[in-house]
Amino acid sequence: MKKLLYVFLFLSLILAACSKDVSQSPNADKDKKQSTEVKQVEEKSENEYTAKEVKYYDIEMPKRELSDIEKELLRYPGKYSGDQYDEEKVKEALDQLPDDLTKEQYMEELKFLLSEDYHKEMETLLNFDSTVNISVDRPDESVEIPGMKTAHYAILIDASGSMKASVGGKSRMEVAKEAVLEFAEQIPENATISMRVYGHKGTGSDSDKKMSCSSSENFYNGRFDKSKFNQSLKKVKPAGWTPIGLALNKVKEDIPKNTDEVVVYVVSDGIETCGGNPVKAAKALVSADIETVVNIIGFDVDNKGQKLLKNVASAGNGEFTYVNSERDLKKYLRAQYEEIQKAWIEWKEEGKRKAIDLKEEKKTLAINTKESMKEKSIREKERMKQAGEYLKTRFEDYSNPARQLFSKIVSYGDSKWKYAVDTGNLMWREVVDNGNDEWRKFVDEGNKKIKETIDKKNGN
């Protein structure tokens, strides 16, 4: 009986344990399933692909909307672009990529690894200035050519009675006026000109000497106006004595402020007859702050007069020219036109040279920028193609996106190359056209002015 009791107790314990296991089994399976699902979510979260942020260079932009390719060319360079390229490190980076990316995502990864740096070239092209504008001071403006700076031309005309004398069928005064007017027409447009007459009052008699010797009057001063200048010239009449020294002293009043240099022309048929000192007056002029030259044109002067007038010219750092006819006087004045003609020739040549130099400089910039971008785009494309080939080896399935990158890589690289070529060539062509236009402006205007000067010099 006691033995049966032990057996009964043993079986009861076993049944209780079994009953406990049965009651706990559903919950245990549920906990295990939940644990597995959490683990799978965690693993999926760790492996989920996150696109990288694309950064772009911030440069001075043109006032227009950028095209897609221009924006793309301004993206930051890849980690292994340019001199940082390392084939093995590129492969290691490719090995870390997930297996389930799209073609676009794989392509982006290649860009982040291998895109070249174009931002310097893009800054040049986007802000490229293809204009060719050359500034060369014209001879009729402020120029840096001796004799053609901001100048004042002072013409002193002898109105003594002896200018009535006849030479070749005309009076000395008539011949002098014609030559003076012809010369005045040739001065640079930015220069000023004055006409001062001396000895024009009274007569050649002793009773009028004091009046005549104190007479020196400005008849014209300012920019050359042919009509007004000619009207003033017509008022000059031969009358009295010859106060050359007085005229040279008074001419200082005719010189405008801020004048770089003064050229004085004294037209006379005789020597000082009023007791003045023209040599001293000429020295005083050239010793002033303004660069001054005194030229003496002696008209039908005797030997004594020639010697004295030469001294005046020498004191004024100028030259004395003796003429005894209308032809000689005009010949002398025409020599002055040669300087104006020379200045126009130099202006034209300097403008041509500068236009060519600037054109070549900008052409070179356009070409070098284009070639630099072409070289980078070719290198980038080849490296991406090589990386794409390596990426293929990871996948046996031909339909996998990683095996379909070739056309995208080629298209991407070619678009950059084409942009560089098209834009660089466009800039080059604009520079050439603008440079040639600027060159032509100097040639056309220079030739026109030179011809005008030659025609007037020759009396045409």
Short mmCIF file of N, CA and C in Angstrom, two decimals, residues 9-139:
data_model
loop_
_atom_site.label_atom_id
_atom_site.label_comp_id
_atom_site.label_asym_id
_atom_site.label_seq_id
_atom_site.Cartn_x
_atom_site.Cartn_y
_atom_site.Cartn_z
N LEU A 9 2.35 9.54 -6.11
CA LEU A 9 2.97 10.86 -5.91
C LEU A 9 3.92 11.20 -7.06
N PHE A 10 4.68 10.27 -7.51
CA PHE A 10 5.65 10.46 -8.59
C PHE A 10 4.95 10.84 -9.88
N LEU A 11 3.85 10.09 -10.18
CA LEU A 11 3.10 10.37 -11.41
C LEU A 11 2.43 11.74 -11.33
N SER A 12 2.00 12.12 -10.14
CA SER A 12 1.37 13.44 -9.98
C SER A 12 2.35 14.56 -10.27
N LEU A 13 3.57 14.41 -9.82
CA LEU A 13 4.61 15.42 -10.06
C LEU A 13 4.92 15.54 -11.55
N ILE A 14 5.01 14.44 -12.23
CA ILE A 14 5.30 14.44 -13.66
C ILE A 14 4.19 15.11 -14.43
N LEU A 15 2.93 14.80 -14.09
CA LEU A 15 1.78 15.39 -14.77
C LEU A 15 1.73 16.90 -14.53
N ALA A 16 2.06 17.32 -13.31
CA ALA A 16 2.04 18.76 -12.99
C ALA A 16 3.06 19.49 -13.82
N ALA A 17 4.24 18.90 -13.98
CA ALA A 17 5.32 19.52 -14.77
C ALA A 17 4.90 19.62 -16.21
N CYS A 18 4.29 18.58 -16.73
CA CYS A 18 3.84 18.58 -18.13
C CYS A 18 2.78 19.63 -18.35
N SER A 19 1.85 19.70 -17.34
CA SER A 19 0.78 20.68 -17.45
C SER A 19 1.34 22.09 -17.49
N LYS A 20 2.38 22.34 -16.69
CA LYS A 20 3.03 23.67 -16.65
C LYS A 20 3.67 23.99 -17.98
N ASP A 21 4.35 23.02 -18.60
CA ASP A 21 5.02 23.24 -19.89
C ASP A 21 4.00 23.57 -20.97
N VAL A 22 2.87 22.89 -20.95
CA VAL A 22 1.84 23.11 -21.97
C VAL A 22 1.27 24.50 -21.84
N SER A 23 1.04 24.94 -20.62
CA SER A 23 0.43 26.26 -20.40
C SER A 23 1.36 27.39 -20.78
N GLN A 24 2.67 27.21 -20.73
CA GLN A 24 3.65 28.26 -21.05
C GLN A 24 4.06 28.26 -22.51
N SER A 25 3.86 27.28 -23.30
CA SER A 25 4.38 27.14 -24.66
C SER A 25 3.93 28.25 -25.61
N PRO A 26 2.66 28.68 -25.71
CA PRO A 26 2.22 29.74 -26.65
C PRO A 26 2.93 31.05 -26.41
N ASN A 27 3.08 31.45 -25.21
CA ASN A 27 3.77 32.72 -24.91
C ASN A 27 5.24 32.68 -25.27
N ALA A 28 5.85 31.62 -25.06
CA ALA A 28 7.28 31.49 -25.36
C ALA A 28 7.51 31.63 -26.85
N ASP A 29 6.66 31.01 -27.66
CA ASP A 29 6.80 31.12 -29.12
C ASP A 29 6.58 32.55 -29.59
N LYS A 30 5.61 33.22 -28.96
CA LYS A 30 5.31 34.60 -29.35
C LYS A 30 6.49 35.51 -29.05
N ASP A 31 7.09 35.34 -27.87
CA ASP A 31 8.25 36.17 -27.50
C ASP A 31 9.41 35.94 -28.45
N LYS A 32 9.61 34.71 -28.81
CA LYS A 32 10.71 34.38 -29.71
C LYS A 32 10.50 35.01 -31.08
N LYS A 33 9.23 35.00 -31.58
CA LYS A 33 8.91 35.56 -32.89
C LYS A 33 9.13 37.07 -32.88
N GLN A 34 8.68 37.73 -31.82
CA GLN A 34 8.86 39.18 -31.72
C GLN A 34 10.33 39.55 -31.69
N SER A 35 11.11 38.76 -30.98
CA SER A 35 12.56 39.02 -30.89
C SER A 35 13.21 38.94 -32.26
N THR A 36 12.77 37.96 -33.05
CA THR A 36 13.34 37.79 -34.40
C THR A 36 12.98 38.97 -35.30
N GLU A 37 11.70 39.42 -35.19
CA GLU A 37 11.25 40.53 -36.05
C GLU A 37 12.00 41.82 -35.71
N VAL A 38 12.22 42.11 -34.45
CA VAL A 38 12.96 43.30 -34.03
C VAL A 38 14.36 43.26 -34.58
N LYS A 39 14.95 42.09 -34.47
CA LYS A 39 16.32 41.95 -34.97
C LYS A 39 16.40 42.21 -36.46
N GLN A 40 15.36 41.71 -37.22
CA GLN A 40 15.34 41.90 -38.68
C GLN A 40 15.17 43.39 -39.01
N VAL A 41 14.30 44.09 -38.27
CA VAL A 41 14.09 45.53 -38.50
C VAL A 41 15.36 46.30 -38.23
N GLU A 42 16.05 45.92 -37.14
CA GLU A 42 17.29 46.60 -36.80
C GLU A 42 18.33 46.39 -37.89
N GLU A 43 18.40 45.14 -38.40
CA GLU A 43 19.36 44.86 -39.46
C GLU A 43 19.01 45.64 -40.73
N LYS A 44 17.68 45.72 -41.04
CA LYS A 44 17.26 46.45 -42.24
C LYS A 44 17.57 47.93 -42.09
N SER A 45 17.37 48.48 -40.88
CA SER A 45 17.64 49.89 -40.64
C SER A 45 19.12 50.19 -40.81
N GLU A 46 19.97 49.27 -40.36
CA GLU A 46 21.41 49.45 -40.49
C GLU A 46 21.84 49.40 -41.94
N ASN A 47 21.19 48.62 -42.79
CA ASN A 47 21.61 48.43 -44.18
C ASN A 47 20.87 49.36 -45.14
N GLU A 48 19.88 50.13 -44.67
CA GLU A 48 19.11 50.97 -45.57
C GLU A 48 20.00 52.05 -46.18
N TYR A 49 19.88 52.30 -47.52
CA TYR A 49 20.73 53.26 -48.25
C TYR A 49 20.23 54.68 -48.03
N THR A 50 21.14 55.55 -47.70
CA THR A 50 20.82 56.97 -47.52
C THR A 50 21.64 57.78 -48.52
N ALA A 51 20.95 58.53 -49.37
CA ALA A 51 21.65 59.32 -50.39
C ALA A 51 22.46 60.43 -49.73
N LYS A 52 23.63 60.69 -50.27
CA LYS A 52 24.50 61.73 -49.74
C LYS A 52 24.01 63.10 -50.21
N GLU A 53 24.32 64.09 -49.45
CA GLU A 53 23.94 65.46 -49.80
C GLU A 53 24.93 66.01 -50.84
N VAL A 54 24.40 66.54 -51.93
CA VAL A 54 25.24 67.12 -52.97
C VAL A 54 25.53 68.58 -52.63
N LYS A 55 26.79 68.95 -52.64
CA LYS A 55 27.19 70.33 -52.36
C LYS A 55 27.73 70.98 -53.63
N TYR A 56 27.49 72.28 -53.72
CA TYR A 56 27.92 73.02 -54.90
C TYR A 56 28.76 74.23 -54.50
N TYR A 57 29.68 74.58 -55.39
CA TYR A 57 30.51 75.76 -55.13
C TYR A 57 29.67 77.02 -55.24
N ASP A 58 29.94 77.95 -54.34
CA ASP A 58 29.27 79.24 -54.36
C ASP A 58 30.23 80.24 -55.00
N ILE A 59 30.01 80.55 -56.26
CA ILE A 59 30.86 81.50 -56.97
C ILE A 59 30.02 82.65 -57.48
N GLU A 60 30.69 83.66 -57.99
CA GLU A 60 29.98 84.79 -58.57
C GLU A 60 29.23 84.30 -59.80
N MET A 61 27.93 84.46 -59.74
CA MET A 61 27.10 83.88 -60.79
C MET A 61 26.66 84.95 -61.78
N PRO A 62 26.42 84.54 -63.02
CA PRO A 62 25.87 85.48 -64.00
C PRO A 62 24.41 85.77 -63.67
N LYS A 63 23.90 86.84 -64.22
CA LYS A 63 22.52 87.22 -63.94
C LYS A 63 21.57 86.47 -64.88
N ARG A 64 21.58 85.17 -64.75
CA ARG A 64 20.69 84.32 -65.53
C ARG A 64 20.58 82.97 -64.82
N GLU A 65 19.60 82.19 -65.22
CA GLU A 65 19.42 80.86 -64.64
C GLU A 65 20.45 79.91 -65.23
N LEU A 66 21.11 79.14 -64.38
CA LEU A 66 22.11 78.18 -64.86
C LEU A 66 21.41 76.96 -65.44
N SER A 67 22.03 76.39 -66.45
CA SER A 67 21.51 75.16 -67.03
C SER A 67 21.84 73.99 -66.11
N ASP A 68 21.23 72.84 -66.37
CA ASP A 68 21.48 71.66 -65.53
C ASP A 68 22.95 71.26 -65.58
N ILE A 69 23.55 71.29 -66.77
CA ILE A 69 24.95 70.87 -66.88
C ILE A 69 25.87 71.86 -66.17
N GLU A 70 25.51 73.13 -66.21
CA GLU A 70 26.32 74.13 -65.50
C GLU A 70 26.26 73.92 -64.00
N LYS A 71 25.07 73.61 -63.50
CA LYS A 71 24.94 73.32 -62.07
C LYS A 71 25.77 72.07 -61.71
N GLU A 72 25.69 71.07 -62.57
CA GLU A 72 26.43 69.83 -62.31
C GLU A 72 27.93 70.08 -62.28
N LEU A 73 28.40 70.94 -63.13
CA LEU A 73 29.83 71.23 -63.20
C LEU A 73 30.33 72.03 -62.00
N LEU A 74 29.40 72.53 -61.20
CA LEU A 74 29.77 73.29 -60.00
C LEU A 74 29.69 72.45 -58.73
N ARG A 75 29.41 71.16 -58.84
CA ARG A 75 29.34 70.32 -57.65
C ARG A 75 30.74 70.06 -57.11
N TYR A 76 30.80 69.79 -55.83
CA TYR A 76 32.10 69.52 -55.21
C TYR A 76 32.74 68.30 -55.85
N PRO A 77 34.07 68.28 -55.96
CA PRO A 77 34.75 67.14 -56.58
C PRO A 77 34.64 65.88 -55.72
N GLY A 78 34.81 64.74 -56.38
CA GLY A 78 34.77 63.46 -55.68
C GLY A 78 35.97 63.26 -54.77
N LYS A 79 35.80 62.31 -53.85
CA LYS A 79 36.84 62.05 -52.86
C LYS A 79 38.15 61.63 -53.51
N TYR A 80 38.05 60.91 -54.63
CA TYR A 80 39.26 60.41 -55.30
C TYR A 80 39.41 61.03 -56.70
N SER A 81 39.07 62.29 -56.82
CA SER A 81 39.22 62.98 -58.10
C SER A 81 40.62 63.56 -58.24
N GLY A 82 40.96 63.96 -59.46
CA GLY A 82 42.23 64.64 -59.70
C GLY A 82 43.42 63.85 -59.22
N ASP A 83 44.31 64.53 -58.50
CA ASP A 83 45.53 63.89 -57.99
C ASP A 83 45.27 62.98 -56.80
N GLN A 84 44.05 63.00 -56.27
CA GLN A 84 43.73 62.14 -55.13
C GLN A 84 43.31 60.73 -55.56
N TYR A 85 43.34 60.49 -56.85
CA TYR A 85 42.86 59.21 -57.36
C TYR A 85 43.72 58.05 -56.85
N ASP A 86 43.03 57.01 -56.35
CA ASP A 86 43.70 55.79 -55.88
C ASP A 86 42.77 54.63 -56.26
N GLU A 87 43.18 53.85 -57.22
CA GLU A 87 42.32 52.80 -57.76
C GLU A 87 41.90 51.81 -56.70
N GLU A 88 42.81 51.41 -55.84
CA GLU A 88 42.47 50.41 -54.82
C GLU A 88 41.47 50.95 -53.81
N LYS A 89 41.63 52.22 -53.44
CA LYS A 89 40.68 52.80 -52.49
C LYS A 89 39.31 52.97 -53.13
N VAL A 90 39.28 53.24 -54.42
CA VAL A 90 38.00 53.32 -55.13
C VAL A 90 37.31 51.96 -55.09
N LYS A 91 38.07 50.90 -55.33
CA LYS A 91 37.48 49.55 -55.29
C LYS A 91 36.96 49.23 -53.90
N GLU A 92 37.71 49.61 -52.87
CA GLU A 92 37.27 49.35 -51.50
C GLU A 92 35.96 50.07 -51.22
N ALA A 93 35.86 51.32 -51.71
CA ALA A 93 34.63 52.09 -51.51
C ALA A 93 33.46 51.44 -52.25
N LEU A 94 33.72 50.93 -53.44
CA LEU A 94 32.66 50.27 -54.21
C LEU A 94 32.20 48.99 -53.53
N ASP A 95 33.14 48.30 -52.88
CA ASP A 95 32.80 47.06 -52.18
C ASP A 95 31.85 47.31 -51.00
N GLN A 96 31.84 48.53 -50.47
CA GLN A 96 31.00 48.84 -49.32
C GLN A 96 29.57 49.20 -49.71
N LEU A 97 29.32 49.36 -51.01
CA LEU A 97 27.99 49.76 -51.45
C LEU A 97 26.99 48.62 -51.31
N PRO A 98 25.73 48.94 -51.00
CA PRO A 98 24.69 47.89 -50.92
C PRO A 98 24.49 47.22 -52.27
N ASP A 99 23.87 46.03 -52.22
CA ASP A 99 23.67 45.26 -53.45
C ASP A 99 22.39 45.63 -54.19
N ASP A 100 21.54 46.42 -53.57
CA ASP A 100 20.21 46.62 -54.15
C ASP A 100 19.94 48.06 -54.56
N LEU A 101 20.97 48.80 -54.98
CA LEU A 101 20.77 50.20 -55.39
C LEU A 101 20.25 50.26 -56.82
N THR A 102 19.66 51.40 -57.14
CA THR A 102 19.20 51.62 -58.51
C THR A 102 20.37 52.12 -59.35
N LYS A 103 20.15 52.21 -60.67
CA LYS A 103 21.21 52.74 -61.55
C LYS A 103 21.57 54.17 -61.14
N GLU A 104 20.53 54.96 -60.83
CA GLU A 104 20.77 56.35 -60.47
C GLU A 104 21.58 56.46 -59.18
N GLN A 105 21.30 55.57 -58.24
CA GLN A 105 22.03 55.61 -56.96
C GLN A 105 23.48 55.17 -57.15
N TYR A 106 23.69 54.13 -57.93
CA TYR A 106 25.08 53.71 -58.21
C TYR A 106 25.84 54.84 -58.94
N MET A 107 25.14 55.51 -59.86
CA MET A 107 25.78 56.60 -60.61
C MET A 107 26.17 57.74 -59.68
N GLU A 108 25.30 58.04 -58.75
CA GLU A 108 25.61 59.10 -57.78
C GLU A 108 26.83 58.75 -56.95
N GLU A 109 26.93 57.47 -56.58
CA GLU A 109 28.09 57.04 -55.81
C GLU A 109 29.38 57.22 -56.61
N LEU A 110 29.32 56.93 -57.90
CA LEU A 110 30.50 57.15 -58.74
C LEU A 110 30.85 58.63 -58.81
N LYS A 111 29.85 59.48 -58.85
CA LYS A 111 30.11 60.92 -58.88
C LYS A 111 30.78 61.39 -57.59
N PHE A 112 30.26 60.86 -56.46
CA PHE A 112 30.85 61.25 -55.17
C PHE A 112 32.29 60.77 -55.03
N LEU A 113 32.61 59.75 -55.77
CA LEU A 113 33.97 59.23 -55.72
C LEU A 113 34.90 59.89 -56.73
N LEU A 114 34.40 60.17 -57.95
CA LEU A 114 35.32 60.47 -59.05
C LEU A 114 35.06 61.77 -59.82
N SER A 115 34.01 62.52 -59.51
CA SER A 115 33.76 63.77 -60.23
C SER A 115 34.94 64.73 -60.07
N GLU A 116 35.34 65.35 -61.18
CA GLU A 116 36.47 66.27 -61.15
C GLU A 116 36.03 67.67 -60.66
N ASP A 117 37.00 68.49 -60.35
CA ASP A 117 36.76 69.85 -59.87
C ASP A 117 36.84 70.82 -61.05
N TYR A 118 35.68 71.39 -61.42
CA TYR A 118 35.63 72.31 -62.57
C TYR A 118 35.33 73.75 -62.15
N HIS A 119 35.29 74.03 -60.87
CA HIS A 119 34.72 75.31 -60.46
C HIS A 119 35.55 76.51 -60.89
N LYS A 120 36.87 76.36 -60.99
CA LYS A 120 37.69 77.49 -61.46
C LYS A 120 37.42 77.78 -62.93
N GLU A 121 37.36 76.73 -63.72
CA GLU A 121 37.06 76.91 -65.14
C GLU A 121 35.65 77.48 -65.33
N MET A 122 34.70 77.00 -64.52
CA MET A 122 33.34 77.50 -64.64
C MET A 122 33.24 78.96 -64.24
N GLU A 123 33.98 79.35 -63.25
CA GLU A 123 34.00 80.76 -62.84
C GLU A 123 34.52 81.63 -63.99
N THR A 124 35.51 81.11 -64.71
CA THR A 124 36.04 81.85 -65.86
C THR A 124 35.02 81.94 -66.98
N LEU A 125 34.39 80.82 -67.32
CA LEU A 125 33.45 80.82 -68.45
C LEU A 125 32.16 81.57 -68.14
N LEU A 126 31.65 81.41 -66.92
CA LEU A 126 30.39 82.07 -66.59
C LEU A 126 30.52 83.58 -66.52
N ASN A 127 31.73 84.06 -66.24
CA ASN A 127 31.96 85.50 -66.14
C ASN A 127 32.91 86.00 -67.22
N PHE A 128 33.00 85.24 -68.31
CA PHE A 128 33.94 85.59 -69.37
C PHE A 128 33.53 86.88 -70.07
N ASP A 129 34.47 87.79 -70.20
CA ASP A 129 34.22 89.06 -70.89
C ASP A 129 34.91 89.00 -72.25
N SER A 130 34.11 88.85 -73.29
CA SER A 130 34.68 88.70 -74.63
C SER A 130 34.86 90.03 -75.35
N THR A 131 34.53 91.12 -74.67
CA THR A 131 34.69 92.42 -75.33
C THR A 131 36.16 92.78 -75.48
N VAL A 132 36.47 93.50 -76.52
CA VAL A 132 37.82 94.01 -76.75
C VAL A 132 37.69 95.51 -76.96
N ASN A 133 37.83 96.24 -75.89
CA ASN A 133 37.73 97.70 -75.95
C ASN A 133 39.08 98.30 -75.60
N ILE A 134 39.63 99.03 -76.53
CA ILE A 134 40.96 99.63 -76.35
C ILE A 134 40.81 101.14 -76.24
N SER A 135 41.52 101.70 -75.29
CA SER A 135 41.50 103.16 -75.13
C SER A 135 42.90 103.70 -75.42
N VAL A 136 42.98 104.45 -76.48
CA VAL A 136 44.23 105.15 -76.83
C VAL A 136 43.86 106.61 -77.08
N ASP A 137 44.49 107.50 -76.36
CA ASP A 137 44.18 108.92 -76.52
C ASP A 137 44.44 109.36 -77.96
N ARG A 138 43.43 109.99 -78.52
CA ARG A 138 43.57 110.47 -79.90
C ARG A 138 44.47 111.70 -79.92
N PRO A 139 45.12 111.92 -81.07
CA PRO A 139 45.96 113.10 -81.18
C PRO A 139 45.21 114.41 -80.98
#
